[in-house]
JSON list of C-alpha atoms and ligand atoms in Angstrom, two decimals:
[
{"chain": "A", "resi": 90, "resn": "UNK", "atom": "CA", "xyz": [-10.41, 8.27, 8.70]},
{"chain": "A", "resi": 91, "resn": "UNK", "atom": "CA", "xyz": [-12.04, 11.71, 8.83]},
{"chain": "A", "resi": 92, "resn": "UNK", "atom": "CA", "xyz": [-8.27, 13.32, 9.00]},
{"chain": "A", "resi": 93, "resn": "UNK", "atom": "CA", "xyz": [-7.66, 11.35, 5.11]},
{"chain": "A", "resi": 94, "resn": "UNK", "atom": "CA", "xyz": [-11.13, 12.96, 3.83]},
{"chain": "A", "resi": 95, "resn": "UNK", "atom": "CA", "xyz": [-9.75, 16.07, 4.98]},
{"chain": "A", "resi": 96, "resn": "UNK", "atom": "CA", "xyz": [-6.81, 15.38, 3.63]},
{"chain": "A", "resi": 97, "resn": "UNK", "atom": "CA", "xyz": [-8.23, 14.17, 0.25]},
{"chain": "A", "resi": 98, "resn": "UNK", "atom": "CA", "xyz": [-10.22, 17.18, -0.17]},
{"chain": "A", "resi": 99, "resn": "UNK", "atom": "CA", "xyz": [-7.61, 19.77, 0.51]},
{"chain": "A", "resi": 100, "resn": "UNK", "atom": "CA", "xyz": [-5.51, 17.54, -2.26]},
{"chain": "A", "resi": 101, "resn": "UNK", "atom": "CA", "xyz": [-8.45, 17.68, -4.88]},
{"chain": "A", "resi": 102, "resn": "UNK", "atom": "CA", "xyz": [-8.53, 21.21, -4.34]},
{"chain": "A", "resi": 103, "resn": "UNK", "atom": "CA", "xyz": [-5.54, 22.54, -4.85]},
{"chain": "A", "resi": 104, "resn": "UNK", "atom": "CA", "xyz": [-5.10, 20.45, -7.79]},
{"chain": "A", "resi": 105, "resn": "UNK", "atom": "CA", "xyz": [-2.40, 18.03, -6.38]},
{"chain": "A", "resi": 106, "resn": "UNK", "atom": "CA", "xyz": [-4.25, 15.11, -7.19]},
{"chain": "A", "resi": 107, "resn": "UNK", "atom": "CA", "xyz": [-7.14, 12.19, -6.98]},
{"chain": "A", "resi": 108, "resn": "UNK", "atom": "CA", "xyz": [-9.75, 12.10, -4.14]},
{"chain": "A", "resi": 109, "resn": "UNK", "atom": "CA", "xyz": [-7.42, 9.68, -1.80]},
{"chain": "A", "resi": 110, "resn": "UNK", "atom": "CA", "xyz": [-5.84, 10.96, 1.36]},
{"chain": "A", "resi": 111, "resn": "UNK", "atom": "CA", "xyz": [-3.93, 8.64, 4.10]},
{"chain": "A", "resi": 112, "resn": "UNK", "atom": "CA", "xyz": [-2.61, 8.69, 7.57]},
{"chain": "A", "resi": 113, "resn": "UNK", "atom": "CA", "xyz": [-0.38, 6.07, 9.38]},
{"chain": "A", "resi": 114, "resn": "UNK", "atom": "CA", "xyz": [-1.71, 5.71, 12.56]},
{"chain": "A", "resi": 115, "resn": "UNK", "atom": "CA", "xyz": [0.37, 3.90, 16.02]},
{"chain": "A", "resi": 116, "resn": "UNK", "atom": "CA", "xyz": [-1.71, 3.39, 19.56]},
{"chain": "A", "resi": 117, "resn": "UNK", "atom": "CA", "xyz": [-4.10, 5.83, 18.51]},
{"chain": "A", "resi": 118, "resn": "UNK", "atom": "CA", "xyz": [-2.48, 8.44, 17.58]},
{"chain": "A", "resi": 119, "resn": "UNK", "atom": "CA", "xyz": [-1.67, 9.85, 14.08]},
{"chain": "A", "resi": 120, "resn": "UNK", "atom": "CA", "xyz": [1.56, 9.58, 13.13]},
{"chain": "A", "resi": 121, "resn": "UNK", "atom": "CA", "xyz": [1.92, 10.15, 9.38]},
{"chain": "A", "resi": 122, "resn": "UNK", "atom": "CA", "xyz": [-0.36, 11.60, 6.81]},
{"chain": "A", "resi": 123, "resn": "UNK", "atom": "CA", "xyz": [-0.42, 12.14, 3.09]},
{"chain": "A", "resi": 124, "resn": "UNK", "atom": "CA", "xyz": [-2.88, 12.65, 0.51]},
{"chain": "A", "resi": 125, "resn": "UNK", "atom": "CA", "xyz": [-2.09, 12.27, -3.45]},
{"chain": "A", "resi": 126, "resn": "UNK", "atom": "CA", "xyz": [0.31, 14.04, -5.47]},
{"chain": "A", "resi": 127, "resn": "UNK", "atom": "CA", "xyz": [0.64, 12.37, -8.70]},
{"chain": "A", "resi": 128, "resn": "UNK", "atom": "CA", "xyz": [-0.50, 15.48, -10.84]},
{"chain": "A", "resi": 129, "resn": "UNK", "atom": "CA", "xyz": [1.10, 17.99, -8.23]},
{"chain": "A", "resi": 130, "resn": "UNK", "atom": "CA", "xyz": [4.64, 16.26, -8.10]},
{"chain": "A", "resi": 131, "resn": "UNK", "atom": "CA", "xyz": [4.57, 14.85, -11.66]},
{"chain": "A", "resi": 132, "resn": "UNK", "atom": "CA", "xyz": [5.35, 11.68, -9.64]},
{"chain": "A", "resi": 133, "resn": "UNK", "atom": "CA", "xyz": [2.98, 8.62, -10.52]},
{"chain": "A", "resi": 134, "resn": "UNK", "atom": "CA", "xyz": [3.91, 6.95, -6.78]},
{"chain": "A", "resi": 135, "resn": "UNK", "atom": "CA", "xyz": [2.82, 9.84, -5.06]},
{"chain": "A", "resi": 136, "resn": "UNK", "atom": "CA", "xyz": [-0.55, 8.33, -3.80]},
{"chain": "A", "resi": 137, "resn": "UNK", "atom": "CA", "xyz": [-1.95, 9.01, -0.83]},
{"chain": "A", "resi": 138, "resn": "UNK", "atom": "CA", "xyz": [-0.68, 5.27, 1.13]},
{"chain": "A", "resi": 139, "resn": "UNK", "atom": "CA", "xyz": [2.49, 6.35, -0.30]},
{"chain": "A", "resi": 140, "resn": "UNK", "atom": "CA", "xyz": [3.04, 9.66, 0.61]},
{"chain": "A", "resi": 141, "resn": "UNK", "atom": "CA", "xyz": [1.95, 9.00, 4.62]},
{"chain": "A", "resi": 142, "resn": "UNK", "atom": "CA", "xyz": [4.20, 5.78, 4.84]},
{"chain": "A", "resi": 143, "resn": "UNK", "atom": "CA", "xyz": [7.04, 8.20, 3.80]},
{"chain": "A", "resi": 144, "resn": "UNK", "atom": "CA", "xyz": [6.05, 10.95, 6.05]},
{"chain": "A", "resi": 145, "resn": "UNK", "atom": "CA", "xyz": [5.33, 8.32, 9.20]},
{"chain": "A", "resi": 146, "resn": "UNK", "atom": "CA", "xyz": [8.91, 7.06, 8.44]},
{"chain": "A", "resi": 147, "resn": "UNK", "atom": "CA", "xyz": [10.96, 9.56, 8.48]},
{"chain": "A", "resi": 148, "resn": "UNK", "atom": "CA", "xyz": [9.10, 11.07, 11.69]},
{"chain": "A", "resi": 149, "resn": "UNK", "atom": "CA", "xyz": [9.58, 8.15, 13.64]},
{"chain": "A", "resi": 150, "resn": "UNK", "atom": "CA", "xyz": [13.25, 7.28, 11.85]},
{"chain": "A", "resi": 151, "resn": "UNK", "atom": "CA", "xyz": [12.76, 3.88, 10.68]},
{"chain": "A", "resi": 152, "resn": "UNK", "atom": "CA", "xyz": [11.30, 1.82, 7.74]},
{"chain": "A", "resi": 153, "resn": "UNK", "atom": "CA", "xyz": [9.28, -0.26, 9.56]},
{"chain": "A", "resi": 154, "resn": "UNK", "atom": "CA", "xyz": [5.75, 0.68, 11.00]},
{"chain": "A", "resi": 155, "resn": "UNK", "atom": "CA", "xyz": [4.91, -2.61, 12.45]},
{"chain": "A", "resi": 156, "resn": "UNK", "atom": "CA", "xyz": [2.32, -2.44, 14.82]},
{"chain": "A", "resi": 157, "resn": "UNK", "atom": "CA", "xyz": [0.30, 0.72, 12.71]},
{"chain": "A", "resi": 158, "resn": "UNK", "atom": "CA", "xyz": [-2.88, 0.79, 10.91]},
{"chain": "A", "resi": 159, "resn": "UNK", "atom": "CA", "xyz": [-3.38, 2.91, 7.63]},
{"chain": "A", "resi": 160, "resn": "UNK", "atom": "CA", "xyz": [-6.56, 4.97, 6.85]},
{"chain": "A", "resi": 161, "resn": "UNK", "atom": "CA", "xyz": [-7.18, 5.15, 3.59]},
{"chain": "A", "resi": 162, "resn": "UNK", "atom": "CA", "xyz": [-10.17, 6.84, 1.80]},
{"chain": "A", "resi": 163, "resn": "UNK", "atom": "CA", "xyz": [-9.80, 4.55, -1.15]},
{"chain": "A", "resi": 164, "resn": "UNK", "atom": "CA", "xyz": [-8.77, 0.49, -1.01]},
{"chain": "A", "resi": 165, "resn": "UNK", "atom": "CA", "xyz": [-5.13, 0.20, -1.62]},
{"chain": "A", "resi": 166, "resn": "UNK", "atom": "CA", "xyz": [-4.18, 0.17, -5.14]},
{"chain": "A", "resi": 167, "resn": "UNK", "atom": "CA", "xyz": [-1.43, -2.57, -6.24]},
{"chain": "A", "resi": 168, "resn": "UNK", "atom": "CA", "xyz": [1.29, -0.35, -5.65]},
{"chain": "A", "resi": 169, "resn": "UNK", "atom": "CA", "xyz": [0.35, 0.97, -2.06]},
{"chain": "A", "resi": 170, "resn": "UNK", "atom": "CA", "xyz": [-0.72, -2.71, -0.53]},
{"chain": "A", "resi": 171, "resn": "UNK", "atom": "CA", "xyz": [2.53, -3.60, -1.73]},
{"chain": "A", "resi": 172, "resn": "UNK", "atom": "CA", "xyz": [3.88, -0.53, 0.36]},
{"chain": "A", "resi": 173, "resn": "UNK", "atom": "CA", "xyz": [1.82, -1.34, 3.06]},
{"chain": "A", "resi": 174, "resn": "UNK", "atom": "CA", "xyz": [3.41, -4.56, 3.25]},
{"chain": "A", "resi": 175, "resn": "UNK", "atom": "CA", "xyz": [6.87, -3.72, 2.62]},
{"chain": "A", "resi": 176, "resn": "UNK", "atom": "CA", "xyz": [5.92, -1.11, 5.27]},
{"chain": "A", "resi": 177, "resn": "UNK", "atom": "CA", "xyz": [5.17, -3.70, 7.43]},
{"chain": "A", "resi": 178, "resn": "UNK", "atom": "CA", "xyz": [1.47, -2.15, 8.84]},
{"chain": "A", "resi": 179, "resn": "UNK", "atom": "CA", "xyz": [-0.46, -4.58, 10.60]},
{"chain": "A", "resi": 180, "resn": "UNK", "atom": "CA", "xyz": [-3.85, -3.43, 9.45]},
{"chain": "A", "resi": 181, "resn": "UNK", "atom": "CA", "xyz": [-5.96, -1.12, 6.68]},
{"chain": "A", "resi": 182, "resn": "UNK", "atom": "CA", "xyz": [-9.07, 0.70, 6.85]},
{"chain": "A", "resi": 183, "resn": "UNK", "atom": "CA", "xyz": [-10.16, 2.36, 3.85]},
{"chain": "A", "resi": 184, "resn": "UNK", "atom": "CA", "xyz": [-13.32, 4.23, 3.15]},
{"chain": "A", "resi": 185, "resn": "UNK", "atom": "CA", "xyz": [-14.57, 3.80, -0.80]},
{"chain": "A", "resi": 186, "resn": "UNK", "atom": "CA", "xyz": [-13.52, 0.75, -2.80]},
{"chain": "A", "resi": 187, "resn": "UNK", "atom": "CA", "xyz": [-11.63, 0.23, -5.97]},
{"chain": "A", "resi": 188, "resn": "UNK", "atom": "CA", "xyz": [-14.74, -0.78, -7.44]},
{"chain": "A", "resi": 189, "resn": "UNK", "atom": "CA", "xyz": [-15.87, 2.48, -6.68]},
{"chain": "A", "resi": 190, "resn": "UNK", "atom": "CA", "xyz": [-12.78, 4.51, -7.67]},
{"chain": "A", "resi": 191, "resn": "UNK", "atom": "CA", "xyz": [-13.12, 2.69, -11.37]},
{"chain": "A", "resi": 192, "resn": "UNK", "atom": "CA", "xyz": [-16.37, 3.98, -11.59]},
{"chain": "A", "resi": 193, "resn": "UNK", "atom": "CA", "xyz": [-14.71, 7.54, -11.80]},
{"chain": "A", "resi": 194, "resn": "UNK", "atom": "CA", "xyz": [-11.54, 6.63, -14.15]},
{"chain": "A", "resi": 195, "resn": "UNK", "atom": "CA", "xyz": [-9.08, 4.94, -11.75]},
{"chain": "A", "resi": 196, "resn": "UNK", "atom": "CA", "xyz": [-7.31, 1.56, -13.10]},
{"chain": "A", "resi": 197, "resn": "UNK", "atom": "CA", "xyz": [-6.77, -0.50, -9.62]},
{"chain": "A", "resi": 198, "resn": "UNK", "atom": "CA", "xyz": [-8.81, -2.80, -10.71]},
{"chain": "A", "resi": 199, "resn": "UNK", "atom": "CA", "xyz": [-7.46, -3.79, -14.11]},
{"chain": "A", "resi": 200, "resn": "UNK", "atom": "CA", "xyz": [-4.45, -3.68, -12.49]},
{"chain": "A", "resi": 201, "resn": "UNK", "atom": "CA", "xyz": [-4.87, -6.19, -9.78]},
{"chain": "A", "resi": 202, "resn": "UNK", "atom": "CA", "xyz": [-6.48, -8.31, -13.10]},
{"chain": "A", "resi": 203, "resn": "UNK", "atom": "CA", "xyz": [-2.96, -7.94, -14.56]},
{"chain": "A", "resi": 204, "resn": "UNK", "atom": "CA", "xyz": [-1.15, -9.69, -11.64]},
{"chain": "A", "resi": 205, "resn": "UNK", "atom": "CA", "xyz": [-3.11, -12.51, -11.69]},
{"chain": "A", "resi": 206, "resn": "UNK", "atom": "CA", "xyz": [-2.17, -13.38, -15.34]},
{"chain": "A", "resi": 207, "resn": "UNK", "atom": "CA", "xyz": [0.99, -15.71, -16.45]},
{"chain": "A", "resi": 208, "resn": "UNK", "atom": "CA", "xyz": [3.57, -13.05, -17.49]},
{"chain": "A", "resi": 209, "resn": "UNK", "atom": "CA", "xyz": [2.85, -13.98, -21.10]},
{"chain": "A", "resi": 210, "resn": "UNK", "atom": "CA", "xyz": [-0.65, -12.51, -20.67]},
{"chain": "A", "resi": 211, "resn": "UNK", "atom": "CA", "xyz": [0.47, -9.46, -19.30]},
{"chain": "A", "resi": 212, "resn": "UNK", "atom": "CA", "xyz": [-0.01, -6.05, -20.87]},
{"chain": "A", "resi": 213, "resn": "UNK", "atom": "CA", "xyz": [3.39, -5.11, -19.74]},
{"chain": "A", "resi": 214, "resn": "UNK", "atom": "CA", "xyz": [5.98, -7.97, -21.63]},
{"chain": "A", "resi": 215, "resn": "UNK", "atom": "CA", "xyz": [8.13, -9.01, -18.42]},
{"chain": "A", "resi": 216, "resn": "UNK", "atom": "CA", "xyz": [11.49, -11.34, -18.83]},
{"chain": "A", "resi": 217, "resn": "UNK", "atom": "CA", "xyz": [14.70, -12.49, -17.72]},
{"chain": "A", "resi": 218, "resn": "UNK", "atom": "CA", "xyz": [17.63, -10.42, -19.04]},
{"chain": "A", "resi": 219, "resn": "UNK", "atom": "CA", "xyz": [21.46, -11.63, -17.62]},
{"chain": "A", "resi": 220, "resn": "UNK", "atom": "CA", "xyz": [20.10, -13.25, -14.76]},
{"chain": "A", "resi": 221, "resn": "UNK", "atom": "CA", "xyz": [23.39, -14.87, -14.08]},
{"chain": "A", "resi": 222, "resn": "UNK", "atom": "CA", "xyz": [25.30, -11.74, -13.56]},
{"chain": "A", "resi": 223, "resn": "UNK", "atom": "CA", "xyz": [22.22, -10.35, -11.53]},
{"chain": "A", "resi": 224, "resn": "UNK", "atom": "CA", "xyz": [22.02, -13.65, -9.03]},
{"chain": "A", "resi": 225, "resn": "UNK", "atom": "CA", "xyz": [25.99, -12.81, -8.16]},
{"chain": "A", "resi": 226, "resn": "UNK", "atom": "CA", "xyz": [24.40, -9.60, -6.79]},
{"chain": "A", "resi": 227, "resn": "UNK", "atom": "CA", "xyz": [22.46, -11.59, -4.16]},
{"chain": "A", "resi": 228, "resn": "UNK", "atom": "CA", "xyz": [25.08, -13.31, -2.61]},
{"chain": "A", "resi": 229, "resn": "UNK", "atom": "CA", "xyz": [27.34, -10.82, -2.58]},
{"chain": "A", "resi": 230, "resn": "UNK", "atom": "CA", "xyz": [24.40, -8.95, -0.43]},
{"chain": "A", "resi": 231, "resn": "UNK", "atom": "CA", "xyz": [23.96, -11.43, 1.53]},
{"chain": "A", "resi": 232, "resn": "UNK", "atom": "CA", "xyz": [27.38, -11.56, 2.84]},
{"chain": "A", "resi": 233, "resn": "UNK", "atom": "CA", "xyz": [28.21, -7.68, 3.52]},
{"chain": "A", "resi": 234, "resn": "UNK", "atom": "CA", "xyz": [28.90, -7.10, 6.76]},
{"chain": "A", "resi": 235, "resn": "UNK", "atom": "CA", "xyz": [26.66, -5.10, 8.73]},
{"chain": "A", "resi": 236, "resn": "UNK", "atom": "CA", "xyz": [23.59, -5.31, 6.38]},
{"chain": "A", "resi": 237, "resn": "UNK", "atom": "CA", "xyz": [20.59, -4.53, 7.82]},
{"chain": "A", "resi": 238, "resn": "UNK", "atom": "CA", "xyz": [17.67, -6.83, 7.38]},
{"chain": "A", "resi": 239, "resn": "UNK", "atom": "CA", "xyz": [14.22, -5.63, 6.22]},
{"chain": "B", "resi": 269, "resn": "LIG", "atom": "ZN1", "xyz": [-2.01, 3.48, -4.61]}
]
């Protein structure tokens, strides 16, 4: 955890982004870091979760990190627990919480608020648009040889 303050820091300072830094950790040892670069990059999924489950990845060549932890310095927004389980990390430490974060400007909160409305409710309008068309894509997926399960 002390390596994502670090990493948080040097982030805030050089003006690449928020307070939150990250590193992927396996048996111990560190084996991807990030910290954010959403102002930096111009690139709103460039938080800190995100950035050190990309960098983990592609050291160790593959997209699954079963088995890691994350350290976080700030709870897992939407976006990165999602990651994190896509990611397939079997555990998350993080330092301040997304309580905290709101209290200096961050919107994790309103947005885990926003998932737990019907879709009608949403502040984002979210519907079905040639479905039928777009359902013919998962079978044809499902029966290409060699696909690689994830
Ligand atoms: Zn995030």
């Amino acid at each position: 955890m002390r390596r994502a303050i670090d990493l948080a820091r040097q982030g805030m300072s050089s003006g690449a982004g928020g307070p939150f830094g990250a590193v992927v950790v396996k048996d111990g040892e560190i084996i991807g870091e990030g910290h954010n670069q959403v102002v930096g990059r111009n690139d709103p999924t460039a938080h800190g979760e995100v950035v050190a489950i990309r960098n983990a990845c592609a050291r160790i060549g593959s997209f699954s990190l079963h088995g890691c932890e994350i350290h976080t310095t700030g709870e897992p927004c939407p976006m990165c627990l999602g990651a994190i389980h896509w990611a397939r990390i079997s555990r998350i430490y993080y330092g301040f919480s997304i309580t905290d974060a709101a209290a200096i400007g961050f919107d994790d909160r309103e947005f885990y608020r926003q998932f737990t409305l019907p879709l009608a409710e949403r502040e984002v309008p979210c519907a079905e648009l040639a479905s039928e068309e777009a359902r013919e894509l998962l079978g044809e997926y499902l029966a290409l040889p060699g696909r690689v399960a994830y």
